[in-house]
PDB file of C-alpha atoms in Angstrom:
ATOM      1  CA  UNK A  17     -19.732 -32.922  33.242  1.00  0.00           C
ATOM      2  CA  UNK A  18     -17.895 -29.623  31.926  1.00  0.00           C
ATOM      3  CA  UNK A  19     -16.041 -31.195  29.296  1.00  0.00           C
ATOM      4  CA  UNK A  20     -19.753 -33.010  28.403  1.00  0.00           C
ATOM      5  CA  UNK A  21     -21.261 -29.279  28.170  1.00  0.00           C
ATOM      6  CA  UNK A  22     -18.059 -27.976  25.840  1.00  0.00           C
ATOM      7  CA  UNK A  23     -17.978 -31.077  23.757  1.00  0.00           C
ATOM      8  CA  UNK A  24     -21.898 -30.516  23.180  1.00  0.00           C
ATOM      9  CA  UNK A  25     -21.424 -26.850  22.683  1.00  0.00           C
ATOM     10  CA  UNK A  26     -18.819 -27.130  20.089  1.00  0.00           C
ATOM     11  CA  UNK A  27     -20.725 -29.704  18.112  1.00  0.00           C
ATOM     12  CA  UNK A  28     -23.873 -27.490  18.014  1.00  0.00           C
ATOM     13  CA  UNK A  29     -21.604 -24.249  16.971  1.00  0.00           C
ATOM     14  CA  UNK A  30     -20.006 -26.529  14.271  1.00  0.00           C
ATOM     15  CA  UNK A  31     -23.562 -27.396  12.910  1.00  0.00           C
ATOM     16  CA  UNK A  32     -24.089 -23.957  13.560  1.00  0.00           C
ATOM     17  CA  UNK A  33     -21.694 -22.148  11.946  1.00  0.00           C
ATOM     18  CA  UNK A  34     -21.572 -24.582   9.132  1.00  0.00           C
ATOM     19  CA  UNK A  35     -24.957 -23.844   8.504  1.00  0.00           C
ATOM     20  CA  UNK A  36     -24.242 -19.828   8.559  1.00  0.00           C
ATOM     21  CA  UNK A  37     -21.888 -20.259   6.047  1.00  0.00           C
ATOM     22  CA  UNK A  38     -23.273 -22.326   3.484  1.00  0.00           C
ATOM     23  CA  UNK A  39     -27.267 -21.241   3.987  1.00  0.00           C
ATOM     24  CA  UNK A  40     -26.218 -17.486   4.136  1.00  0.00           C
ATOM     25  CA  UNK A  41     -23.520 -17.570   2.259  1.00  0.00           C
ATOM     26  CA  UNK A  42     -20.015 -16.661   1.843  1.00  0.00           C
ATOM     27  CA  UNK A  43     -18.171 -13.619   0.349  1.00  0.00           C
ATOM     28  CA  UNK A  44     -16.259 -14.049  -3.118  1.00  0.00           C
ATOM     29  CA  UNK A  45     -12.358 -13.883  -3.203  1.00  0.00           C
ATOM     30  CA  UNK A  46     -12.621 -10.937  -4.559  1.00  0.00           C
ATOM     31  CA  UNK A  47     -15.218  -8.202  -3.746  1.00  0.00           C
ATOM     32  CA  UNK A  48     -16.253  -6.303  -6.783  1.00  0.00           C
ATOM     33  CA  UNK A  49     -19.267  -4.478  -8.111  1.00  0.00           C
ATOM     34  CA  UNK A  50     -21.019  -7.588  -9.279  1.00  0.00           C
ATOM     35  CA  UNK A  51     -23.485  -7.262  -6.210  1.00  0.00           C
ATOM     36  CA  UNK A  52     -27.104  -6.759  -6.668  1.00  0.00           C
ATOM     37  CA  UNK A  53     -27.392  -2.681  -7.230  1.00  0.00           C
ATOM     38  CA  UNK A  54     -30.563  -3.443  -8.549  1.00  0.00           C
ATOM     39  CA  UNK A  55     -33.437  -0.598  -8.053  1.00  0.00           C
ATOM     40  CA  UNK A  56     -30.727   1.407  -5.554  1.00  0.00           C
ATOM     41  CA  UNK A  57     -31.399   4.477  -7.878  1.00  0.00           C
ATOM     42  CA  UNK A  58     -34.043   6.097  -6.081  1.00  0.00           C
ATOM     43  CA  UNK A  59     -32.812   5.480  -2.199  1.00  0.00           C
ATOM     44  CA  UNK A  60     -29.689   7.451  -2.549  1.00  0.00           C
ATOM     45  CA  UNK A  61     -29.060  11.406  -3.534  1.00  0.00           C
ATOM     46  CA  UNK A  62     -26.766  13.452  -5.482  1.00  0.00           C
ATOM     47  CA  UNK A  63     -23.504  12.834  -4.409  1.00  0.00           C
ATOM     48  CA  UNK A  64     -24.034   9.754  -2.341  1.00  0.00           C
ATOM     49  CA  UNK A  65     -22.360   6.451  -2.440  1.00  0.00           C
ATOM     50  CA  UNK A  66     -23.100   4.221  -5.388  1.00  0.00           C
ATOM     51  CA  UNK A  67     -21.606   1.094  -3.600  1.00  0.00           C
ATOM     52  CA  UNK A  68     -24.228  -0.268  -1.897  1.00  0.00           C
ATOM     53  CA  UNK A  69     -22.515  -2.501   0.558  1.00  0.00           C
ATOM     54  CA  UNK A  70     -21.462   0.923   2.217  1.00  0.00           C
ATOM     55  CA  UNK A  71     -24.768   1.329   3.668  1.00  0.00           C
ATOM     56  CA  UNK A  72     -24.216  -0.509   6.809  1.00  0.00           C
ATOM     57  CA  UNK A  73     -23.336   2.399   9.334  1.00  0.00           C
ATOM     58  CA  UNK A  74     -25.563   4.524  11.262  1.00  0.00           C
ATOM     59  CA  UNK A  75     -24.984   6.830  14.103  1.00  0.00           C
ATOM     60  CA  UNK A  76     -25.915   6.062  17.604  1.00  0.00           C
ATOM     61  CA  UNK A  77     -29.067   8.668  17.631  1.00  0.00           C
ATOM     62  CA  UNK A  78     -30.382   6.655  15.141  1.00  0.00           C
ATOM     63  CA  UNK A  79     -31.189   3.894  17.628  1.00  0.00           C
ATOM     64  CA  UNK A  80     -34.893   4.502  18.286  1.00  0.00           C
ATOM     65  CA  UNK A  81     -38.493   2.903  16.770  1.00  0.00           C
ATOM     66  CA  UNK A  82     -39.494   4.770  13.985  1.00  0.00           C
ATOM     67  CA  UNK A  83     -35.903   5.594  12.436  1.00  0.00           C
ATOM     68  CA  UNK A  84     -35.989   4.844   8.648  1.00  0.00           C
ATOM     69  CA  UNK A  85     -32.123   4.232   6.788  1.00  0.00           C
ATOM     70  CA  UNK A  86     -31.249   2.795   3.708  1.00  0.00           C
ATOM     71  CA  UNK A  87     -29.113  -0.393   4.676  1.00  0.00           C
ATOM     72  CA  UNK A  88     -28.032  -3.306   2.309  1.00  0.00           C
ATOM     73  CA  UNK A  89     -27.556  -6.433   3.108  1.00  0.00           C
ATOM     74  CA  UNK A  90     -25.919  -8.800   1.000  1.00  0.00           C
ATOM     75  CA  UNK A  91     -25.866 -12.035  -0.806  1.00  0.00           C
ATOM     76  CA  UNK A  92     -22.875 -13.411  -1.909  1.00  0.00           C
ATOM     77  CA  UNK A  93     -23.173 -16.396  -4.599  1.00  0.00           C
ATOM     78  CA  UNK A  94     -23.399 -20.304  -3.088  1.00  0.00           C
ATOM     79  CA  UNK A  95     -21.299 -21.319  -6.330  1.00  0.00           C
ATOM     80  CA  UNK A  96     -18.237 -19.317  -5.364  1.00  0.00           C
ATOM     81  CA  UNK A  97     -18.113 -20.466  -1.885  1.00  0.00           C
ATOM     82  CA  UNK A  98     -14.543 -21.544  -0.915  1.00  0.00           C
ATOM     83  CA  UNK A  99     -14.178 -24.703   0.998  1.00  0.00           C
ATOM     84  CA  UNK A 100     -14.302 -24.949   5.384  1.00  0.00           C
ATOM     85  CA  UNK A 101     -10.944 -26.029   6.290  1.00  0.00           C
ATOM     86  CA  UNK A 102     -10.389 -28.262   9.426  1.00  0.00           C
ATOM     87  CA  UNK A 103      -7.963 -27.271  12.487  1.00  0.00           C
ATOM     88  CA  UNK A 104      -5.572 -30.183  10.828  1.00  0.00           C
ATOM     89  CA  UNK A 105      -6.103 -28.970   7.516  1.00  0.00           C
ATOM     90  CA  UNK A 106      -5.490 -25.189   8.189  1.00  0.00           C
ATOM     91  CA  UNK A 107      -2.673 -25.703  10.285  1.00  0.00           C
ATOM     92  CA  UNK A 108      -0.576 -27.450   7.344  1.00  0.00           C
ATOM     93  CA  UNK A 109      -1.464 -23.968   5.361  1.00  0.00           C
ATOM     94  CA  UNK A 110       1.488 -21.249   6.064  1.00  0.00           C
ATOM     95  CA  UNK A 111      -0.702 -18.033   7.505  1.00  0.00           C
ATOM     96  CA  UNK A 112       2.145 -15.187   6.770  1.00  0.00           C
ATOM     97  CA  UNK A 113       3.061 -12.535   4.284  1.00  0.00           C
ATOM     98  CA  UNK A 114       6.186 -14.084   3.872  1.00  0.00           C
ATOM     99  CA  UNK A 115       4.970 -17.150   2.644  1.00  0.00           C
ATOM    100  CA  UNK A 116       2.924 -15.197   0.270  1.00  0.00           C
ATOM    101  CA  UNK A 117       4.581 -16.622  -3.033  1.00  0.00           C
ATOM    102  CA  UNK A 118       4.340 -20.492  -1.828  1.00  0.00           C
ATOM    103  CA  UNK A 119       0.873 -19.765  -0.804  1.00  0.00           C
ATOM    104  CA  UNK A 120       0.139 -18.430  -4.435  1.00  0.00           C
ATOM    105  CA  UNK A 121       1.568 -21.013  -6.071  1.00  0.00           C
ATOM    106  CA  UNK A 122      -0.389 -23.524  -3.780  1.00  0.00           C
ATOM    107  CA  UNK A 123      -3.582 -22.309  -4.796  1.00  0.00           C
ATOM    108  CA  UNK A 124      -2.510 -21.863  -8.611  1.00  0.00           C
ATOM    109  CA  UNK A 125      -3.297 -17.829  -8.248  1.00  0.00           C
ATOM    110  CA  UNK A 126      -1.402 -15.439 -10.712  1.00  0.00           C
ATOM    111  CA  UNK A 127       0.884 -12.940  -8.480  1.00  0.00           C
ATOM    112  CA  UNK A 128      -0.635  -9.605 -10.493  1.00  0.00           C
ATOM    113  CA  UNK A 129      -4.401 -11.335 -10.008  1.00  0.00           C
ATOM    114  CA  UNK A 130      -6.611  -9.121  -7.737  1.00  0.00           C
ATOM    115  CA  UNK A 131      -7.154 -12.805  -5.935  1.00  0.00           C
ATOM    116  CA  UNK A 132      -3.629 -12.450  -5.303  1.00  0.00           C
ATOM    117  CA  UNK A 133      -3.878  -8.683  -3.656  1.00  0.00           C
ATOM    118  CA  UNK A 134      -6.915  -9.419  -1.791  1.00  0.00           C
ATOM    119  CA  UNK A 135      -4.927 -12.583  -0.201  1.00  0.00           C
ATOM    120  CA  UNK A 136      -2.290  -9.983   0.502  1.00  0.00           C
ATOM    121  CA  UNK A 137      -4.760  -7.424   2.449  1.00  0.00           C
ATOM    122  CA  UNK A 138      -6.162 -10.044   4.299  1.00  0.00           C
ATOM    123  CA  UNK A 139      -2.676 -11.601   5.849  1.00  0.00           C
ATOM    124  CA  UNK A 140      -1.468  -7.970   6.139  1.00  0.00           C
ATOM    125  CA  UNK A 141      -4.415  -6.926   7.917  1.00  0.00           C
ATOM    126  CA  UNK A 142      -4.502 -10.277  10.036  1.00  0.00           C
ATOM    127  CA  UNK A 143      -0.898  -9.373  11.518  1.00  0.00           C
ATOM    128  CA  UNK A 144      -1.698  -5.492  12.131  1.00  0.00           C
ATOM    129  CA  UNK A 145      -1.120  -4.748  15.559  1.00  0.00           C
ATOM    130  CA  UNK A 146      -4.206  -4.555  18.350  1.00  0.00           C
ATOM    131  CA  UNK A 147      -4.649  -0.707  19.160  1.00  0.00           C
ATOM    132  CA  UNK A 148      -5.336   0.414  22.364  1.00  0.00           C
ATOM    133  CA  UNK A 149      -8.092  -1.319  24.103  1.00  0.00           C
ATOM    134  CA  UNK A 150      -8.675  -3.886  21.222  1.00  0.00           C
ATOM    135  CA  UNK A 151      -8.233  -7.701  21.236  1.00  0.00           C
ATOM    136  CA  UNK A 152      -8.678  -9.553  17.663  1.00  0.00           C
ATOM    137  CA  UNK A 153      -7.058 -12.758  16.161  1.00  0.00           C
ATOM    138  CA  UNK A 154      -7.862 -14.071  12.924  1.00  0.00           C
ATOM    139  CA  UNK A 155      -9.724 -17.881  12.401  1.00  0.00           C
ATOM    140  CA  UNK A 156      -9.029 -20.040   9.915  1.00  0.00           C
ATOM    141  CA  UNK A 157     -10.931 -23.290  11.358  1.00  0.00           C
ATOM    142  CA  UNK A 158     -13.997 -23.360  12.888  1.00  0.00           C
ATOM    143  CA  UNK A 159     -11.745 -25.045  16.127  1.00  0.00           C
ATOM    144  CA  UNK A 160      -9.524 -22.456  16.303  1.00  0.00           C
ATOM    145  CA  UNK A 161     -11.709 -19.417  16.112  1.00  0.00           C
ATOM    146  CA  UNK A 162     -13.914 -20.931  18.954  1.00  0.00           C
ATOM    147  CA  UNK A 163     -10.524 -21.640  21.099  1.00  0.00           C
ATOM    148  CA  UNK A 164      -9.725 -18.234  20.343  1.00  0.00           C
ATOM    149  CA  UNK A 165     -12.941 -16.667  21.205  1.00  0.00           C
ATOM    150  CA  UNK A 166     -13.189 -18.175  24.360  1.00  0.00           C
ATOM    151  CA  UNK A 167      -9.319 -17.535  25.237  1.00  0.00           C
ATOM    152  CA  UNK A 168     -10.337 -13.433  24.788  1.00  0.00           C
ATOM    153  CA  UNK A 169     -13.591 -13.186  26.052  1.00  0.00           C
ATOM    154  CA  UNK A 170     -15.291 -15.760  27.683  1.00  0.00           C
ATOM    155  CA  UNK A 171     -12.828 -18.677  28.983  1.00  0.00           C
ATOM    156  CA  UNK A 172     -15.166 -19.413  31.974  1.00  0.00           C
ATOM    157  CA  UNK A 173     -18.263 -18.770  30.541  1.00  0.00           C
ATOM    158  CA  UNK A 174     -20.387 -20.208  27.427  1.00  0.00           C
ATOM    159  CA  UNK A 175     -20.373 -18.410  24.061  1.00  0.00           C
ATOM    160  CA  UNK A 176     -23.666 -17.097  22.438  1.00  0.00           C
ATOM    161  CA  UNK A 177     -23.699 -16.297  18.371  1.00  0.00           C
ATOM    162  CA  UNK A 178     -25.317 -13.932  16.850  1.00  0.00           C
ATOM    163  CA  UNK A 179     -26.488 -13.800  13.219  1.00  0.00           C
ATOM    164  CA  UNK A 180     -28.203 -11.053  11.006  1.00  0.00           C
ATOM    165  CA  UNK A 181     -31.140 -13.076   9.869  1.00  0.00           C
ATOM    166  CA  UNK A 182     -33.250 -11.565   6.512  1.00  0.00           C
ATOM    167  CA  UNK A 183     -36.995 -13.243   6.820  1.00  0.00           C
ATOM    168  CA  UNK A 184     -40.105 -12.721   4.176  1.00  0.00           C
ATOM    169  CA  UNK A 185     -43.063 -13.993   4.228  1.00  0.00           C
ATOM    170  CA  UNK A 186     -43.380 -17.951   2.514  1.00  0.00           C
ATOM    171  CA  UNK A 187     -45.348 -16.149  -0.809  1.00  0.00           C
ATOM    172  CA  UNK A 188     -42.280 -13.941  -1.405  1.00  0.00           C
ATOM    173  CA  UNK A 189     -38.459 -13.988  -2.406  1.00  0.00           C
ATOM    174  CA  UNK A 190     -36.315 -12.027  -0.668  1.00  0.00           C
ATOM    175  CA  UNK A 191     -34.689  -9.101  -2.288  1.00  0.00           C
ATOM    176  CA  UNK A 192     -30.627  -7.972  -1.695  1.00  0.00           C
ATOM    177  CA  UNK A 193     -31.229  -4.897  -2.942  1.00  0.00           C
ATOM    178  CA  UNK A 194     -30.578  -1.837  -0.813  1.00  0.00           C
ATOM    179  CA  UNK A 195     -34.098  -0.657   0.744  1.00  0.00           C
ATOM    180  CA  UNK A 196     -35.214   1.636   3.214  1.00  0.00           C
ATOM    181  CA  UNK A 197     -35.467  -0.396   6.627  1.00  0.00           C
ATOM    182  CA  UNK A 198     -37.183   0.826   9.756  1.00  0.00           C
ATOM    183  CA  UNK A 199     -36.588   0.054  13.769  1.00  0.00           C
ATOM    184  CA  UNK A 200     -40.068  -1.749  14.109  1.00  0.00           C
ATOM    185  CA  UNK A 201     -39.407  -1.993  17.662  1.00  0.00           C
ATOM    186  CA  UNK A 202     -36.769  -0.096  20.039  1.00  0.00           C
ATOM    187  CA  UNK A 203     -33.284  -2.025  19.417  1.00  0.00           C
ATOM    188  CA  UNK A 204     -32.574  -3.829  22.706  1.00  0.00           C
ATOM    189  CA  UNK A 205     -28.721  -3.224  24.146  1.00  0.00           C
ATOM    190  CA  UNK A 206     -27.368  -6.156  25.734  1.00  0.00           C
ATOM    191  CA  UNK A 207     -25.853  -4.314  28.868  1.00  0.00           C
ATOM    192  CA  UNK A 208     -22.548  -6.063  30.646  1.00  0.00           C
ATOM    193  CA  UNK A 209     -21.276  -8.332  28.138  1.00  0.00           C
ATOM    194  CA  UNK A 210     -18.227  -8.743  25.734  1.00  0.00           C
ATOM    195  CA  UNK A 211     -18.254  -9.180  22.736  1.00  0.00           C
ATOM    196  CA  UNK A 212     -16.574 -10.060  19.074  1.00  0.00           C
ATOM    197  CA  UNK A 213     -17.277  -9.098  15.386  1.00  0.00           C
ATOM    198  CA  UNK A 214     -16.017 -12.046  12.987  1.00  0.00           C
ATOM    199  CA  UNK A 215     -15.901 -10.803   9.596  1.00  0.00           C
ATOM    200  CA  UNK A 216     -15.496 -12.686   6.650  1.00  0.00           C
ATOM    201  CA  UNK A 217     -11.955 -12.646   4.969  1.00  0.00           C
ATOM    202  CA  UNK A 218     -11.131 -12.541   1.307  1.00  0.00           C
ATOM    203  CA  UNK A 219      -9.072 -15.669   0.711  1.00  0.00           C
ATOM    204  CA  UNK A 220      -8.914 -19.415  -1.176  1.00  0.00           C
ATOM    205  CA  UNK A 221     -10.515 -20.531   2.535  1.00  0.00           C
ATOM    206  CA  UNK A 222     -12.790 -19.575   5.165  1.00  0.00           C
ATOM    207  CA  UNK A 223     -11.366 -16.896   7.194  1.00  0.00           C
ATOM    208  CA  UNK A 224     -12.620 -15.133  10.086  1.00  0.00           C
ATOM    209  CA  UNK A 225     -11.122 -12.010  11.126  1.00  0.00           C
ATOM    210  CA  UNK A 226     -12.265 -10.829  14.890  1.00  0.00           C
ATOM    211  CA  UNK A 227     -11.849  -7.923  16.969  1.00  0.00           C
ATOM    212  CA  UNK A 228     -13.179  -6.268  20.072  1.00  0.00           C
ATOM    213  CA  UNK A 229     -12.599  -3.578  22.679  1.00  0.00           C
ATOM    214  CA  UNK A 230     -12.302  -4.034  26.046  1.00  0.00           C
ATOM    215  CA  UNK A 231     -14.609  -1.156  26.868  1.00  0.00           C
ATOM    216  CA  UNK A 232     -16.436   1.191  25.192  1.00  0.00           C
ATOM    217  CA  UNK A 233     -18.885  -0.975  23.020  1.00  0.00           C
ATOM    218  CA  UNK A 234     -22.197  -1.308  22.776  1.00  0.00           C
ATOM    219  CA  UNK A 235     -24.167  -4.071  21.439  1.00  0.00           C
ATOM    220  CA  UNK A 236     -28.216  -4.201  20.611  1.00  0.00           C
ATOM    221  CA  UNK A 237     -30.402  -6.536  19.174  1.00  0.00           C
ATOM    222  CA  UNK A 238     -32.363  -5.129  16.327  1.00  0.00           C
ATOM    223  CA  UNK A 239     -35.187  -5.567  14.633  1.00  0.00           C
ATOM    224  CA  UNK A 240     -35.950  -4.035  10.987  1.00  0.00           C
ATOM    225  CA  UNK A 241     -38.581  -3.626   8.433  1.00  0.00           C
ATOM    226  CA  UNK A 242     -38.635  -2.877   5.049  1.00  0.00           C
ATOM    227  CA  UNK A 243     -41.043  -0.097   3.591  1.00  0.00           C
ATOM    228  CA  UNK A 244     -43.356  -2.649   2.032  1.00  0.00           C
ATOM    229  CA  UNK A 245     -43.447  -4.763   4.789  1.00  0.00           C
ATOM    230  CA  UNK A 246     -42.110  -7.727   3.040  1.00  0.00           C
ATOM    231  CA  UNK A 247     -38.698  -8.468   4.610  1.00  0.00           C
ATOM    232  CA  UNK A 248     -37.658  -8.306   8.021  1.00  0.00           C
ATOM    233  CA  UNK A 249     -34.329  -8.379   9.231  1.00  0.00           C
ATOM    234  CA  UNK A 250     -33.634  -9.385  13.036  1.00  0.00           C
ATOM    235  CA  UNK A 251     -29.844  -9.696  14.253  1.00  0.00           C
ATOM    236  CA  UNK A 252     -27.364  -7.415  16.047  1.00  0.00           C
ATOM    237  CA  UNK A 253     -25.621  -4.219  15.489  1.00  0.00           C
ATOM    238  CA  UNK A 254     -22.660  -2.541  17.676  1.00  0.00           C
ATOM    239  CA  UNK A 255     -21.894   0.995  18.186  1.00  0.00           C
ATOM    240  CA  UNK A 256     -18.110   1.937  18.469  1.00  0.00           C
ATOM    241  CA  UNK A 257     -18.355   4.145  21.402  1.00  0.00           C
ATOM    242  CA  UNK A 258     -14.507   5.704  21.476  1.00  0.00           C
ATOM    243  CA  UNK A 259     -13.080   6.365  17.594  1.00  0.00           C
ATOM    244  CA  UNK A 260     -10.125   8.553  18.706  1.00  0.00           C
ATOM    245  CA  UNK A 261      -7.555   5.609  17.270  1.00  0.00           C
ATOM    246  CA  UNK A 262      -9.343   4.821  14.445  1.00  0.00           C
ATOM    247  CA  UNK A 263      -7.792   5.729  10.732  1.00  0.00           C
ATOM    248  CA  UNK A 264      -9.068   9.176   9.857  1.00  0.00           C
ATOM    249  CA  UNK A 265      -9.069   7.405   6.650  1.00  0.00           C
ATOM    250  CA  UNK A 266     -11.816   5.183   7.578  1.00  0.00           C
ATOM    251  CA  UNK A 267     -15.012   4.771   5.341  1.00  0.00           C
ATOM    252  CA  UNK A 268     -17.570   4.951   8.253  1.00  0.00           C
ATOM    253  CA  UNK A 269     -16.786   8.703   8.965  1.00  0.00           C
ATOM    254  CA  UNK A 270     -16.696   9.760   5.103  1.00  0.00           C
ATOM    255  CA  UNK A 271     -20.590   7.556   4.938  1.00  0.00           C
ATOM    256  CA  UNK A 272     -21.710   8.940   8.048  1.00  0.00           C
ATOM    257  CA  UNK A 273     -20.647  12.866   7.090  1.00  0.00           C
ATOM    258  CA  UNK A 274     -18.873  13.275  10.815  1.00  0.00           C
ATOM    259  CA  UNK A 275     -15.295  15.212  11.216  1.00  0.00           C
ATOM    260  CA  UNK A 276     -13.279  11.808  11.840  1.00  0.00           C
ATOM    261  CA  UNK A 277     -12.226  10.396  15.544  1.00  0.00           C
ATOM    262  CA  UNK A 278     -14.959  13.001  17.098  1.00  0.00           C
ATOM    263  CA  UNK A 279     -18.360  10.362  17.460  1.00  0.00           C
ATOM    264  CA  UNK A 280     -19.429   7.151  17.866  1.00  0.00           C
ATOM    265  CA  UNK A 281     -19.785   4.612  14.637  1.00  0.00           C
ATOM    266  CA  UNK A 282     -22.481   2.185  14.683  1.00  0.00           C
ATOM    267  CA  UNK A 283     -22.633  -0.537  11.822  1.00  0.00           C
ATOM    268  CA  UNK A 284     -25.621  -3.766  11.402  1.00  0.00           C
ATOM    269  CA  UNK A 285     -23.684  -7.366  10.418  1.00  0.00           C
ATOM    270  CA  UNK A 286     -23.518  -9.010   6.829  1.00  0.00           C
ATOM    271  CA  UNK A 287     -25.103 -11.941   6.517  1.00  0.00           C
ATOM    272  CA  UNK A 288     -21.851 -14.105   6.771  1.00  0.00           C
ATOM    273  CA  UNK A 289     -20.918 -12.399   9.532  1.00  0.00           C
ATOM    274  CA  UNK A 290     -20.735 -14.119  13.431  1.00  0.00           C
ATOM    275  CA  UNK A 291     -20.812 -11.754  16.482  1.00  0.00           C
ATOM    276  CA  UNK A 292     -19.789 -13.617  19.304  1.00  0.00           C
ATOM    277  CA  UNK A 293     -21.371 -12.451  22.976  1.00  0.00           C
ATOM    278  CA  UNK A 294     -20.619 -13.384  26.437  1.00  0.00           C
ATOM    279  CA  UNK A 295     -21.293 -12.095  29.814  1.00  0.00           C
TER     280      UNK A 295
END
């Protein structure tokens, strides 16, 4: 009966997740300014952040009905989608740095290309070291990032996925442009659970890079609306309670306008993003 409920489990996470990536879409190799920055001008002030995919973190005091912030959420384009790989398939790939030349030549990608660099952040950054408190892996099937997600945080217990969801109403498109969003409702925390953020890799393939902490995070369902009423975006966001180890460095605390390491960072999801939850 248990290996009935896993089998159907998986099969409905495949559909799932195949579903995530291809209907929301998928980010580029490369990230670069060709995102929609279209009628951003009059949301942000002197000296602000042109990049609009910056506008993702918030601080926790934020969390209430009735807070207005400019967020984007973005749409990456269905033609540049790189391919799903199978468990099989992945696992003939080399994963490492050190393989970084063979892997180059494999996918026909010039070694002074910024497809090549990104490819290089993303393996680098896949074999960092966990920091205190934090467990993270990095996917590159659909098999293996559920095997690993329920190796760190759930092995007895079934997975839930959450998405960041962008809804208008049938008469209208919906807009990636940055816009003003508003709680429309007090963001519910989901109290006593664990949790992962899978965030989409640059690379040739779909990878998954996922971390969590074994304490000090907070997770809430949210529930957003735009000025004009016309797009609403449900889904979840996670506040960062303890940022003592993070890199002073880091882009939150320069968007947010905190001294760095001294408050808690909350962020929403891209669209191609999965949070996994479990209790």
């Amino acid at each position: 009966m248990a290996s009935l409920r896993f089998s159907v489990t998986f099969h409905t996470f495949l559909f799932f997740s195949l579903w995530v990536v291809e209907a929301h879409t998928s980010r580029k190799l490369i990230s670069t300014k060709e995102q929609e920055v279209q009628n951003n001008s009059h949301l942000l002030k002197d000296g602000e952040f042109e990049d609009p995919t910056l506008y993702m973190f918030f601080k926790i005091n934020d969390l209430k009905k009735g807070t207005k912030l400019p967020i984007y959420f973005n749409k990456n384009d269905l033609r540049k989608v790189p391919p799903l790989l199978t468990r099989q398939e992945a696992d003939l790939i080399p994963f490492t740095k050190s393989k970084l030349d063979f892997l180059l030549n494999h996918f026909s990608i010039s070694k002074d290309s910024p497809q090549a660099k990104a490819m290089k952040e993303t393996l680098v950054r896949c074999n960092y070291k966990a920091i205190e408190g934090e467990y993270k892996f990095c996917g590159t099937s659909l098999e293996s990032m559920l095997d690993l997600a329920k190796k760190t945080i759930a092995s007895n217990a079934d997975l839930k996925v959450m998405t960041t969801k962008v809804m208008v109403p049938s008469q209208h498109t919906i807009n990636y442009a940055l816009h003003n969003y508003t709680f429309a409702e007090a963001p519910k925390e989901l109290v006593g659970i664990k949790m992962l953020g899978c965030h989409r890799m640059p690379y040739p393939y779909v990878v998954y890079y996922c971390h969590g902490h074994k304490s000090g995070t907070k997770v809430f369902e949210v529930n957003l609306v735009t000025d004009d009423g016309k797009h609403r975006v449900v889904g979840p966001a996670v506040c960062h309670m303890n940022t003592s180890m993070w890199n002073v460095d880091h882009e939150a605390f320069k968007v947010l306008k905190i001294e760095p390491r001294s408050a808690p960072v909350c962020h929403f999801f891209p669209l191609d993003n999965i949070v996994w939850v479990a209790k």
